[in-house]
Short mmCIF file of C-alpha atoms in Angstrom, two decimals:
data_model
loop_
_atom_site.label_atom_id
_atom_site.label_comp_id
_atom_site.label_asym_id
_atom_site.label_seq_id
_atom_site.Cartn_x
_atom_site.Cartn_y
_atom_site.Cartn_z
CA MET Q 816 5.45 -12.63 51.42
CA PRO Q 817 2.98 -13.26 48.55
CA ALA Q 818 0.39 -10.60 47.81
CA ALA Q 819 -2.50 -12.99 48.45
CA VAL Q 820 -1.26 -13.67 51.98
CA MET Q 821 -0.80 -9.97 52.66
CA LEU Q 822 -4.31 -9.22 51.39
CA HIS Q 823 -5.74 -12.00 53.54
CA GLN Q 824 -3.96 -10.67 56.63
CA PHE Q 825 -5.22 -7.16 55.90
CA LEU Q 826 -8.81 -8.35 55.53
CA VAL Q 827 -8.68 -10.47 58.68
CA PHE Q 828 -6.98 -7.99 61.01
CA ALA Q 829 -8.18 -4.63 59.66
CA SER Q 830 -10.53 -2.46 61.65
CA GLU Q 831 -13.99 -1.62 60.37
CA ALA Q 832 -12.82 1.86 59.43
CA LYS Q 833 -9.99 0.49 57.29
CA LEU Q 834 -12.39 -1.94 55.61
CA LEU Q 835 -14.75 0.94 54.84
CA ALA Q 836 -11.87 2.92 53.34
CA ALA Q 837 -10.93 -0.09 51.19
CA ALA Q 838 -14.54 -0.42 50.07
CA GLY Q 839 -14.51 3.29 49.21
CA LEU Q 840 -11.45 2.81 47.02
CA GLY Q 841 -13.23 -0.10 45.35
CA CYS Q 842 -16.22 2.14 44.66
CA TRP Q 843 -13.94 4.76 43.14
CA LEU Q 844 -12.40 2.07 40.94
CA LEU Q 845 -15.90 1.17 39.75
CA ALA Q 846 -16.57 4.86 39.08
CA ALA Q 847 -13.40 5.09 36.97
CA ILE Q 848 -14.49 2.04 34.97
CA ALA Q 849 -17.89 3.67 34.43
CA VAL Q 850 -16.24 6.85 33.09
CA VAL Q 851 -14.17 4.84 30.60
CA ALA Q 852 -17.23 2.84 29.51
CA GLU Q 853 -19.28 6.01 28.99
CA LYS Q 854 -16.50 7.56 26.90
CA ARG Q 855 -16.32 4.40 24.79
CA ARG Q 856 -20.08 4.44 24.28
CA ASN Q 857 -20.06 8.11 23.24
CA ALA Q 858 -17.28 7.44 20.73
CA ARG Q 859 -19.06 4.54 18.99
CA PRO Q 860 -19.20 4.74 15.20
CA SER Q 861 -22.85 3.70 14.87
CA LEU Q 862 -25.31 6.01 16.58
CA ASP Q 863 -28.12 3.47 16.08
CA GLN Q 864 -26.66 1.10 18.66
CA VAL Q 865 -27.80 2.56 21.94
CA GLY Q 866 -26.29 1.15 25.10
CA TRP Q 867 -28.52 -0.05 27.91
CA VAL Q 868 -26.21 0.36 30.93
CA PRO Q 869 -26.70 3.68 32.79
CA TRP Q 870 -22.98 4.45 33.15
CA THR Q 871 -23.56 8.00 34.35
CA GLY Q 872 -25.81 6.82 37.16
CA ILE Q 873 -23.33 4.11 38.11
CA PHE Q 874 -20.57 6.72 38.15
CA LEU Q 875 -22.54 9.07 40.41
CA ALA Q 876 -23.64 6.36 42.83
CA ALA Q 877 -20.17 4.80 43.06
CA THR Q 878 -18.50 8.17 43.54
CA LEU Q 879 -20.86 9.23 46.32
CA CYS Q 880 -20.71 5.88 48.11
CA GLY Q 881 -16.92 5.80 47.79
CA ALA Q 882 -16.57 9.30 49.20
CA MET Q 883 -18.87 8.43 52.09
CA PHE Q 884 -16.96 5.23 52.89
CA ILE Q 885 -13.61 6.99 52.72
CA LEU Q 886 -14.85 9.78 55.00
CA PHE Q 887 -15.91 7.15 57.53
CA GLY Q 888 -12.45 5.62 57.33
CA VAL Q 889 -10.42 8.84 57.53
CA LYS Q 890 -9.71 8.40 61.22
CA ALA Q 891 -8.13 5.00 60.63
CA ILE Q 892 -6.19 6.24 57.62
CA LEU Q 893 -4.73 9.17 59.59
CA GLN Q 894 -3.81 6.98 62.54
CA GLY Q 895 -2.01 4.51 60.31
#
């Protein structure tokens, strides 16, 4: 079965708790991207080029939201 069909079936038939857990994983993915972007910005060769995206704030917000969503979905994850 193609991955797109499996994803569609998951999104259609999943409970709200499973959807919250999936959203939490998405938030953690965003947090990981923010960490990589912050490391790249700190390693830039020219210190005069200051970035404008608040990667640390994005990391903190995404991590906290992801943890909250996953905690709401723990019951569904444990039940399978």
